[in-house]
Coordinates of C-alpha atoms in Angstrom, one line a residue:
X1 CA 29.7 5.0 -1.0
X2 CA 27.6 2.4 -2.9
X3 CA 24.6 3.8 -4.6
X4 CA 21.4 2.6 -2.9
X5 CA 19.5 2.3 -6.2
X6 CA 22.3 0.2 -7.6
X7 CA 22.3 -1.9 -4.4
X8 CA 18.5 -2.3 -4.6
X9 CA 18.7 -3.5 -8.2
X10 CA 21.3 -6.1 -7.3
X11 CA 19.2 -7.5 -4.5
X12 CA 16.2 -7.5 -6.8
X13 CA 18.3 -9.5 -9.4
X14 CA 19.6 -11.8 -6.7
X15 CA 16.2 -12.8 -5.3
X16 CA 14.2 -12.5 -8.5
X17 CA 14.1 -16.4 -9.0
X18 CA 12.3 -16.6 -5.6
X19 CA 10.3 -13.4 -5.2
X20 CA 8.5 -11.6 -8.1
X21 CA 8.3 -8.1 -6.9
X22 CA 9.7 -4.6 -7.3
X23 CA 12.2 -4.3 -4.5
X24 CA 11.8 -0.5 -4.1
X25 CA 8.1 -0.6 -3.8
X26 CA 8.2 -3.5 -1.4
X27 CA 10.8 -1.8 0.8
X28 CA 8.8 1.5 0.9
X29 CA 5.6 -0.2 1.9
X30 CA 7.3 -2.3 4.5
X31 CA 8.8 0.8 6.0
X32 CA 5.4 2.4 5.9
X33 CA 3.7 -0.3 7.9
X34 CA 6.6 -0.7 10.3
X35 CA 6.7 3.1 11.1
X36 CA 2.9 3.3 11.4
X37 CA 3.0 0.3 13.8
X38 CA 5.7 1.9 15.9
X39 CA 3.9 5.2 16.2
X40 CA 0.7 3.3 17.0
X41 CA 2.5 1.4 19.8
X42 CA 3.8 4.7 21.2
X43 CA 0.3 6.2 21.1
X44 CA -1.2 3.3 22.9
X45 CA 1.5 3.2 25.5
X46 CA 1.2 6.9 26.5
X47 CA -2.6 7.0 26.6
X48 CA -4.5 5.5 29.5
X49 CA -6.6 2.4 29.2
X50 CA -10.1 2.1 30.4
X51 CA -9.1 -0.4 33.2
X52 CA -6.6 0.0 36.1
X53 CA -4.5 -2.9 34.9
X54 CA -2.2 -1.7 32.1
X55 CA -1.6 -4.1 29.2
X56 CA 1.9 -5.4 28.6
X57 CA 4.1 -3.4 26.2
X58 CA 4.6 -6.2 23.8
X59 CA 0.9 -6.9 23.6
X60 CA 0.4 -3.2 22.8
X61 CA 2.9 -3.5 20.0
X62 CA 1.3 -6.7 18.8
X63 CA -2.1 -5.0 18.7
X64 CA -0.6 -1.9 16.8
X65 CA 0.9 -4.2 14.2
X66 CA -2.3 -6.2 13.8
X67 CA -4.3 -3.0 13.3
X68 CA -1.8 -1.5 10.9
X69 CA -1.7 -4.6 8.8
X70 CA -5.4 -5.2 9.2
X71 CA -4.9 -8.7 10.6
X72 CA -7.2 -8.4 13.7
X73 CA -5.1 -10.7 15.8
X74 CA -6.1 -9.9 19.4
X75 CA -3.9 -10.3 22.5
X76 CA -5.9 -7.7 24.6
X77 CA -9.6 -7.5 25.3
X78 CA -11.0 -4.7 23.2
X79 CA -13.0 -3.2 26.1
X80 CA -9.7 -2.6 27.9
X81 CA -9.0 0.3 25.5
X82 CA -10.2 3.8 26.3
X83 CA -12.0 6.0 23.8
X84 CA -8.8 7.7 22.8
X85 CA -7.1 4.4 22.2
X86 CA -10.0 3.1 20.1
X87 CA -9.7 6.3 18.0
X88 CA -6.0 5.7 17.6
X89 CA -6.6 2.1 16.5
X90 CA -9.2 3.4 14.0
X91 CA -6.6 5.6 12.5
X92 CA -4.2 2.7 12.1
X93 CA -6.8 0.6 10.3
X94 CA -7.9 3.7 8.3
X95 CA -4.3 4.2 6.9
X96 CA -3.5 0.5 6.7
X97 CA -6.4 -0.7 4.6
X98 CA -5.9 -1.8 1.0
X99 CA -8.1 1.0 -0.5
X100 CA -6.1 3.7 1.2
X101 CA -2.7 2.2 0.4
X102 CA -3.8 1.8 -3.3
X103 CA -4.5 5.5 -3.3
X104 CA -1.0 6.2 -2.1
X105 CA 0.2 4.0 -5.0
X106 CA -1.7 6.1 -7.4
X107 CA -0.2 9.3 -6.0
X108 CA 3.3 7.9 -6.5
X109 CA 2.4 6.7 -10.0
X110 CA 1.2 10.2 -10.9
X111 CA 4.4 11.7 -9.6
X112 CA 6.5 9.2 -11.6
X113 CA 4.5 9.7 -14.7
X114 CA 4.7 13.5 -14.5
X115 CA 8.4 13.4 -13.8
X116 CA 9.0 11.2 -16.9
X117 CA 6.8 13.3 -19.1
X118 CA 8.6 16.5 -18.0
X119 CA 12.0 15.0 -18.6
X120 CA 11.0 13.7 -22.0
X121 CA 9.7 17.1 -23.1
X122 CA 12.9 18.8 -21.9
X123 CA 14.9 16.5 -24.1
X124 CA 12.6 16.6 -27.1
X125 CA 12.7 20.4 -27.5
X126 CA 16.5 20.4 -27.7
X127 CA 17.9 20.6 -31.3
X128 CA 21.1 18.8 -31.8
X129 CA 23.7 20.3 -34.2
X130 CA 26.3 17.6 -33.9
X131 CA 24.3 14.5 -34.9
X132 CA 22.6 13.3 -38.0
X133 CA 20.7 10.2 -37.0
X134 CA 18.3 8.7 -39.6
X135 CA 14.7 9.6 -39.0
X136 CA 13.9 5.9 -38.3
X137 CA 16.3 5.8 -35.4
X138 CA 14.8 9.1 -34.2
X139 CA 11.4 7.4 -34.2
X140 CA 12.7 4.4 -32.3
X141 CA 14.3 6.5 -29.6
X142 CA 11.8 9.4 -29.3
X143 CA 9.8 7.6 -26.6
X144 CA 12.9 7.6 -24.3
X145 CA 13.6 11.3 -25.1
X146 CA 17.2 10.4 -26.1
X147 CA 17.5 12.3 -29.4
X148 CA 16.2 15.4 -31.0
X149 CA 15.9 17.0 -34.4
X150 CA 19.2 17.6 -36.2
X151 CA 19.4 21.0 -38.1
X152 CA 20.1 19.5 -41.6
X153 CA 17.0 17.2 -41.7
X154 CA 14.6 18.0 -44.4
X155 CA 11.5 19.9 -43.6
X156 CA 9.4 16.8 -44.4
X157 CA 11.3 14.7 -41.8
X158 CA 11.1 17.5 -39.3
X159 CA 7.3 17.6 -39.8
X160 CA 7.1 13.9 -39.5
X161 CA 9.1 14.1 -36.3
X162 CA 7.0 16.8 -34.8
X163 CA 3.8 15.0 -35.7
X164 CA 5.0 11.8 -34.0
X165 CA 6.3 13.7 -31.0
X166 CA 2.9 15.6 -30.7
X167 CA 1.0 12.3 -30.7
X168 CA 3.3 10.8 -28.0
X169 CA 3.0 13.9 -25.9
X170 CA -0.8 13.8 -26.2
X171 CA -0.7 10.2 -25.1
X172 CA 1.3 11.0 -22.1
X173 CA -0.9 13.9 -21.2
X174 CA -4.0 11.7 -21.5
X175 CA -2.4 9.0 -19.3
X176 CA -1.4 11.6 -16.7
X177 CA -4.8 13.1 -16.6
X178 CA -6.4 9.7 -16.4
X179 CA -4.2 8.8 -13.4
X180 CA -5.3 12.1 -11.8
X181 CA -9.0 11.3 -12.4
X182 CA -8.5 7.7 -11.1
X183 CA -7.0 9.0 -7.9
X184 CA -9.9 11.3 -7.5
X185 CA -12.4 8.5 -8.0
X186 CA -10.6 6.2 -5.5
X187 CA -10.5 9.0 -2.9
X188 CA -14.2 9.7 -3.4
X189 CA -15.1 6.0 -3.3
X190 CA -13.1 5.7 0.0
X191 CA -14.5 8.8 1.8
X192 CA -18.1 8.5 0.7
X193 CA -18.4 4.9 1.8
X194 CA -16.8 5.7 5.2
X195 CA -19.2 8.7 5.7
X196 CA -22.4 6.8 4.6
X197 CA -21.5 3.7 6.7
X198 CA -20.8 5.7 9.8
X199 CA -24.0 7.7 9.4
X200 CA -26.1 4.6 9.0
X201 CA -24.6 2.7 11.9
X202 CA -24.9 5.8 14.1
X203 CA -28.5 6.1 13.3
X204 CA -29.2 2.4 13.9
X205 CA -27.4 2.4 17.3
X206 CA -29.2 5.6 18.3
X207 CA -32.7 4.3 17.5
X208 CA -32.6 0.6 18.2
X209 CA -32.9 0.2 22.1
X210 CA -31.2 -3.3 22.2
X211 CA -28.2 -2.1 20.3
X212 CA -28.0 1.2 22.3
X213 CA -28.2 -0.7 25.6
X214 CA -25.1 -2.9 24.7
X215 CA -23.0 0.2 24.1
X216 CA -24.3 1.9 27.3
X217 CA -23.5 -1.1 29.5
X218 CA -20.0 -1.4 28.0
X219 CA -19.2 2.3 28.1
X220 CA -18.6 2.7 24.4
X221 CA -19.6 5.9 22.7
X222 CA -22.0 5.6 19.7
X223 CA -19.9 7.6 17.3
X224 CA -16.7 5.9 18.2
X225 CA -18.3 2.5 17.8
X226 CA -19.7 3.5 14.4
X227 CA -16.6 4.9 12.9
X228 CA -14.4 2.2 14.4
X229 CA -16.6 -0.7 13.0
X230 CA -17.0 0.8 9.5
X231 CA -13.4 1.5 9.1
X232 CA -12.5 -1.9 10.4
X233 CA -14.9 -3.7 8.2
X234 CA -14.0 -1.7 5.1
X235 CA -10.3 -2.3 5.7
X236 CA -11.0 -6.0 6.2
X237 CA -9.5 -5.9 9.7
X238 CA -12.2 -7.5 11.7
X239 CA -11.7 -5.5 15.0
X240 CA -14.9 -4.5 16.8
X241 CA -14.8 -2.4 20.1
X242 CA -16.7 -5.1 22.0
X243 CA -15.0 -8.1 23.6
X244 CA -17.4 -10.5 22.0
X245 CA -16.8 -9.0 18.5
X246 CA -20.3 -9.1 16.7
X247 CA -21.6 -12.0 18.8
X248 CA -23.3 -9.6 21.1
X249 CA -25.2 -8.2 18.1
X250 CA -26.2 -11.4 16.3
X251 CA -29.9 -10.6 16.9
X252 CA -29.5 -7.1 15.4
X253 CA -30.1 -8.1 11.8
X254 CA -30.4 -4.5 10.7
X255 CA -26.9 -3.7 11.9
X256 CA -25.5 -6.8 10.2
X257 CA -27.1 -5.8 7.0
X258 CA -25.6 -2.3 7.1
X259 CA -22.1 -3.7 7.7
X260 CA -22.3 -6.6 5.3
X261 CA -21.7 -4.7 2.0
X262 CA -18.5 -3.1 3.5
X263 CA -17.0 -6.6 3.8
X264 CA -17.1 -6.8 0.1
X265 CA -16.7 -3.2 -1.1
X266 CA -13.3 -2.8 0.6
X267 CA -11.9 -6.2 -0.4
X268 CA -13.0 -8.9 -2.9
X269 CA -15.4 -6.6 -4.8
X270 CA -13.2 -3.4 -4.7
X271 CA -12.0 -3.8 -8.2
X272 CA -15.3 -4.5 -9.9
X273 CA -17.0 -1.7 -8.0
X274 CA -14.2 0.7 -8.9
X275 CA -14.6 -0.2 -12.5
X276 CA -18.4 0.2 -12.3
X277 CA -18.0 3.7 -10.7
X278 CA -15.7 4.8 -13.5
X279 CA -18.2 3.4 -16.1
X280 CA -21.0 5.4 -14.5
X281 CA -18.9 8.6 -14.5
X282 CA -17.9 8.1 -18.1
X283 CA -21.6 7.8 -19.1
X284 CA -22.5 10.9 -17.2
X285 CA -19.5 13.2 -18.0
X286 CA -18.4 11.7 -21.3
X287 CA -14.8 12.5 -20.2
X288 CA -12.1 11.1 -22.4
X289 CA -10.0 10.2 -19.3
X290 CA -12.7 7.8 -17.9
X291 CA -13.0 6.1 -21.4
X292 CA -9.2 5.8 -21.4
X293 CA -9.2 4.1 -17.9
X294 CA -11.9 1.6 -19.0
X295 CA -10.1 0.7 -22.3
X296 CA -6.5 0.7 -21.1
X297 CA -6.6 -0.9 -17.7
X298 CA -3.4 -2.8 -18.2
X299 CA -1.5 0.2 -19.5
X300 CA -2.5 2.2 -16.4
X301 CA -0.7 -0.4 -14.3
X302 CA -3.1 0.0 -11.3
X303 CA -3.6 -3.5 -9.8
X304 CA -7.2 -2.8 -8.8
X305 CA -8.4 -1.7 -12.2
X306 CA -9.1 -5.0 -13.8
X307 CA -10.1 -5.7 -17.4
X308 CA -13.9 -6.2 -17.9
X309 CA -13.8 -10.0 -18.3
X310 CA -11.8 -10.4 -15.2
X311 CA -14.1 -8.1 -13.2
X312 CA -17.2 -10.1 -14.3
X313 CA -15.5 -13.4 -13.4
X314 CA -14.5 -12.0 -10.1
X315 CA -18.1 -11.0 -9.2
X316 CA -19.3 -14.5 -10.2
X317 CA -16.6 -16.1 -8.1
X318 CA -17.4 -14.1 -5.0
X319 CA -21.1 -14.8 -5.3
X320 CA -20.4 -18.4 -6.1
X321 CA -18.2 -18.9 -3.1
X322 CA -20.7 -17.2 -0.8
X323 CA -23.6 -19.4 -2.1
X324 CA -21.6 -22.6 -1.6
X325 CA -20.5 -21.5 1.9
X326 CA -24.0 -20.4 2.8
X327 CA -25.6 -23.7 1.7
X328 CA -23.0 -25.8 3.5
X329 CA -23.1 -23.7 6.7
X330 CA -26.9 -23.6 6.9
X331 CA -27.3 -27.3 6.2
X332 CA -24.9 -28.2 9.0
X333 CA -25.5 -25.5 11.6
X334 CA -29.1 -24.3 11.2
X335 CA -30.5 -26.4 14.1
X336 CA -27.4 -26.4 16.3
X337 CA -26.7 -24.7 19.6
X338 CA -25.1 -21.7 18.0
X339 CA -28.5 -20.7 16.5
X340 CA -30.4 -20.8 19.9
X341 CA -32.6 -17.8 20.5
X342 CA -32.7 -16.7 16.8
X343 CA -35.7 -16.7 14.5
X344 CA -35.4 -17.9 10.9
X345 CA -34.8 -14.4 9.5
X346 CA -32.1 -13.7 12.2
X347 CA -30.5 -17.1 11.4
X348 CA -30.4 -16.3 7.7
X349 CA -28.7 -12.8 8.1
X350 CA -26.3 -14.0 10.8
X351 CA -25.3 -17.0 8.6
X352 CA -24.8 -14.8 5.6
X353 CA -22.7 -12.4 7.6
X354 CA -20.5 -15.1 9.1
X355 CA -19.7 -16.8 5.8
X356 CA -19.0 -13.5 4.0
X357 CA -16.4 -12.6 6.6
X358 CA -14.4 -15.7 5.8
X359 CA -13.1 -13.9 2.7
X360 CA -10.8 -11.8 4.5
X361 CA -12.6 -9.6 7.1
X362 CA -12.7 -11.8 10.1
X363 CA -15.7 -10.5 12.1
X364 CA -17.8 -13.2 13.9
X365 CA -21.4 -13.5 15.1
X366 CA -20.8 -17.0 16.3
X367 CA -18.3 -18.6 18.6
X368 CA -16.0 -20.4 16.0
X369 CA -14.9 -23.0 18.7
X370 CA -18.5 -24.3 18.6
X371 CA -18.8 -24.6 14.9
X372 CA -18.3 -28.1 13.3
X373 CA -14.9 -29.0 12.1
X374 CA -16.0 -29.4 8.4
X375 CA -17.2 -25.7 8.4
X376 CA -13.8 -24.6 9.9
X377 CA -12.0 -26.4 7.2
X378 CA -14.1 -24.6 4.6
X379 CA -13.3 -21.3 6.2
X380 CA -9.6 -22.2 6.1
X381 CA -9.9 -22.8 2.3
X382 CA -11.7 -19.4 1.9
X383 CA -9.0 -17.6 3.9
X384 CA -6.3 -19.3 1.8
X385 CA -7.5 -17.9 -1.6
X386 CA -6.4 -14.4 -2.6
X387 CA -9.0 -11.6 -2.8
X388 CA -9.0 -11.5 -6.7
X389 CA -9.2 -15.3 -7.2
X390 CA -11.5 -16.2 -10.1
X391 CA -13.2 -19.5 -11.0
X392 CA -11.6 -19.5 -14.5
X393 CA -8.2 -18.2 -15.5
X394 CA -8.1 -15.3 -17.9
X395 CA -6.8 -17.0 -21.0
X396 CA -4.2 -14.5 -22.2
X397 CA -0.5 -15.0 -22.6
X398 CA 0.5 -12.8 -19.6
X399 CA -1.9 -14.3 -17.1
X400 CA -1.2 -17.8 -18.3
X401 CA 2.5 -17.4 -17.5
X402 CA 1.6 -15.8 -14.1
X403 CA -0.6 -18.8 -13.3
X404 CA 2.3 -21.2 -14.1
X405 CA 4.7 -19.3 -12.0
X406 CA 2.3 -18.5 -9.1
X407 CA 2.1 -21.5 -6.8
X408 CA 3.0 -20.0 -3.5
X409 CA 0.8 -19.8 -0.4
X410 CA -1.0 -16.6 0.6
X411 CA -1.1 -15.2 4.2
X412 CA -4.7 -14.3 4.6
X413 CA -4.6 -11.6 7.3
X414 CA -8.2 -12.6 8.2
X415 CA -7.9 -12.9 12.0
X416 CA -10.4 -15.6 12.6
X417 CA -9.6 -17.4 15.9
X418 CA -11.0 -20.2 17.9
X419 CA -10.5 -18.0 21.0
X420 CA -9.2 -18.9 24.4
X421 CA -11.2 -20.4 27.2
X422 CA -10.2 -22.2 30.4
X423 CA -13.0 -24.8 29.8
X424 CA -11.0 -25.9 26.7
X425 CA -7.8 -26.8 28.5
X426 CA -6.7 -30.4 28.3
X427 CA -5.4 -30.1 31.9
X428 CA -7.4 -27.9 34.3
X429 CA -5.5 -24.9 35.8
X430 CA -7.0 -23.2 38.8
X431 CA -5.3 -20.0 38.0
X432 CA -6.7 -19.8 34.5
X433 CA -8.9 -16.8 33.7
X434 CA -11.3 -16.6 30.8
X435 CA -10.5 -13.8 28.3
X436 CA -12.1 -12.5 25.1
X437 CA -8.8 -12.7 23.2
X438 CA -7.6 -14.8 20.3
X439 CA -5.6 -18.0 21.0
X440 CA -2.5 -16.2 20.0
X441 CA -3.0 -13.9 23.0
X442 CA -1.7 -16.7 25.2
X443 CA 1.4 -17.3 23.2
X444 CA 4.8 -16.3 24.4
X445 CA 6.5 -13.1 23.1
X446 CA 8.6 -15.2 20.7
X447 CA 5.6 -16.8 19.2
X448 CA 3.9 -13.4 18.9
X449 CA 7.0 -12.0 17.2
X450 CA 6.8 -14.8 14.6
X451 CA 3.2 -13.8 14.0
X452 CA 4.1 -10.2 13.7
X453 CA 6.5 -11.2 10.9
X454 CA 3.7 -13.2 9.2
X455 CA 1.3 -10.2 9.5
X456 CA 3.8 -7.9 7.8
X457 CA 4.6 -10.2 5.0
X458 CA 0.9 -11.2 4.7
X459 CA 0.0 -7.7 4.3
X460 CA 2.6 -7.4 1.5
X461 CA 1.8 -10.7 -0.2
X462 CA 0.8 -9.0 -3.5
X463 CA 4.5 -8.5 -4.3
X464 CA 4.9 -12.3 -4.8
X465 CA 1.4 -13.4 -5.4
X466 CA 0.4 -11.2 -8.4
X467 CA -2.9 -10.5 -6.6
X468 CA -4.4 -13.9 -7.3
X469 CA -5.1 -13.2 -11.0
X470 CA -6.4 -16.7 -11.6
X471 CA -7.4 -19.7 -9.6
X472 CA -4.8 -22.3 -10.4
X473 CA -4.7 -25.1 -7.9
X474 CA -3.2 -27.7 -10.2

């Protein structure tokens, strides 16, 4: 039987001119999202919806894939789902978000690093009695653990060998411990933010009568809404338990302000915030592992731990894009119909919330179909750019080569939709029924299947996009 590892390497070599990714990692993550989507579909199918009319099976699978890949494409009105189904969708978004999957990558990295270190140590302690390799070759091959000390070497050579081996072992131990600390930091970052956000939203929904009234009329539990919305926003999914998404809360500026940071913390500013947390912990604890993480981000190999210059440029880029969008959006939409009923403060907060969601979360406080075409084009451009796009390329040899090779499109997984309304039909249809679903909700099953493929590969775009290391549109 052909060895699967050998087969995987052959496929990777065959497709390497077209796709720059590690085949094994890509296959593992693809299976992860497919299996999670399948279990999500089965859970949605066996649980009862809130309404008497059961959704179609394919639409349930479509929703499960969308939640797992955090794409927020809707084919079913959200208020159709019962509380148990909303909880299930929350779990799909929780385990499908980028921060959680990056934590899984760290766990595998730690396992691989420990396995390599253990194997190297097993080889290095063996003393060969049949070989007499020169010490220079020993030094060249010690990193791979391929040779060990021959018996007839001089004591000076043996001491030199032991000293070099000791240094290399220390380096591997430090790297292993640093990966462990990094995984703990990511886990803490993930859980603390989820808890704090859920608590703040719950308090707001409990004490603000207008917000509480919305949930009461729709039959949505406060705790379910709070957890669902924070998990969805942090995972950049864009799902909200209400049919109207956040439109129904556009006057609740306090709620929008609570949710707004989570759009950034789980997506475009995840890497700079992670580096900042590690920097704070290094200053407080003086641990060598945190210092190693800050100084050796490339050696760690964790895609979300960026060098300091890249992190600063990324922060500047995110703020710059938001300022540009905000100025254009307000200049064109401030006095239009979409702002009716809002005071200047509410307009300011709602506009800021809307433009921030264009970089990859997908929640809406305005009906996108009523927004001017120029703004929609701007949103499309924002959705196109990868999360870690920067204004200026990082001028080092590696990134410069990546920028030259990287000229492929990204699949945004944003989930913005113009919606579906009978009033927008070119030809009136008396049997048409208005629904709060995305336009794709009215597509055929074949069309939805194509979108499912796009959602899967959009979620895994990092394997052929290099994470958007530099903004190179030439």
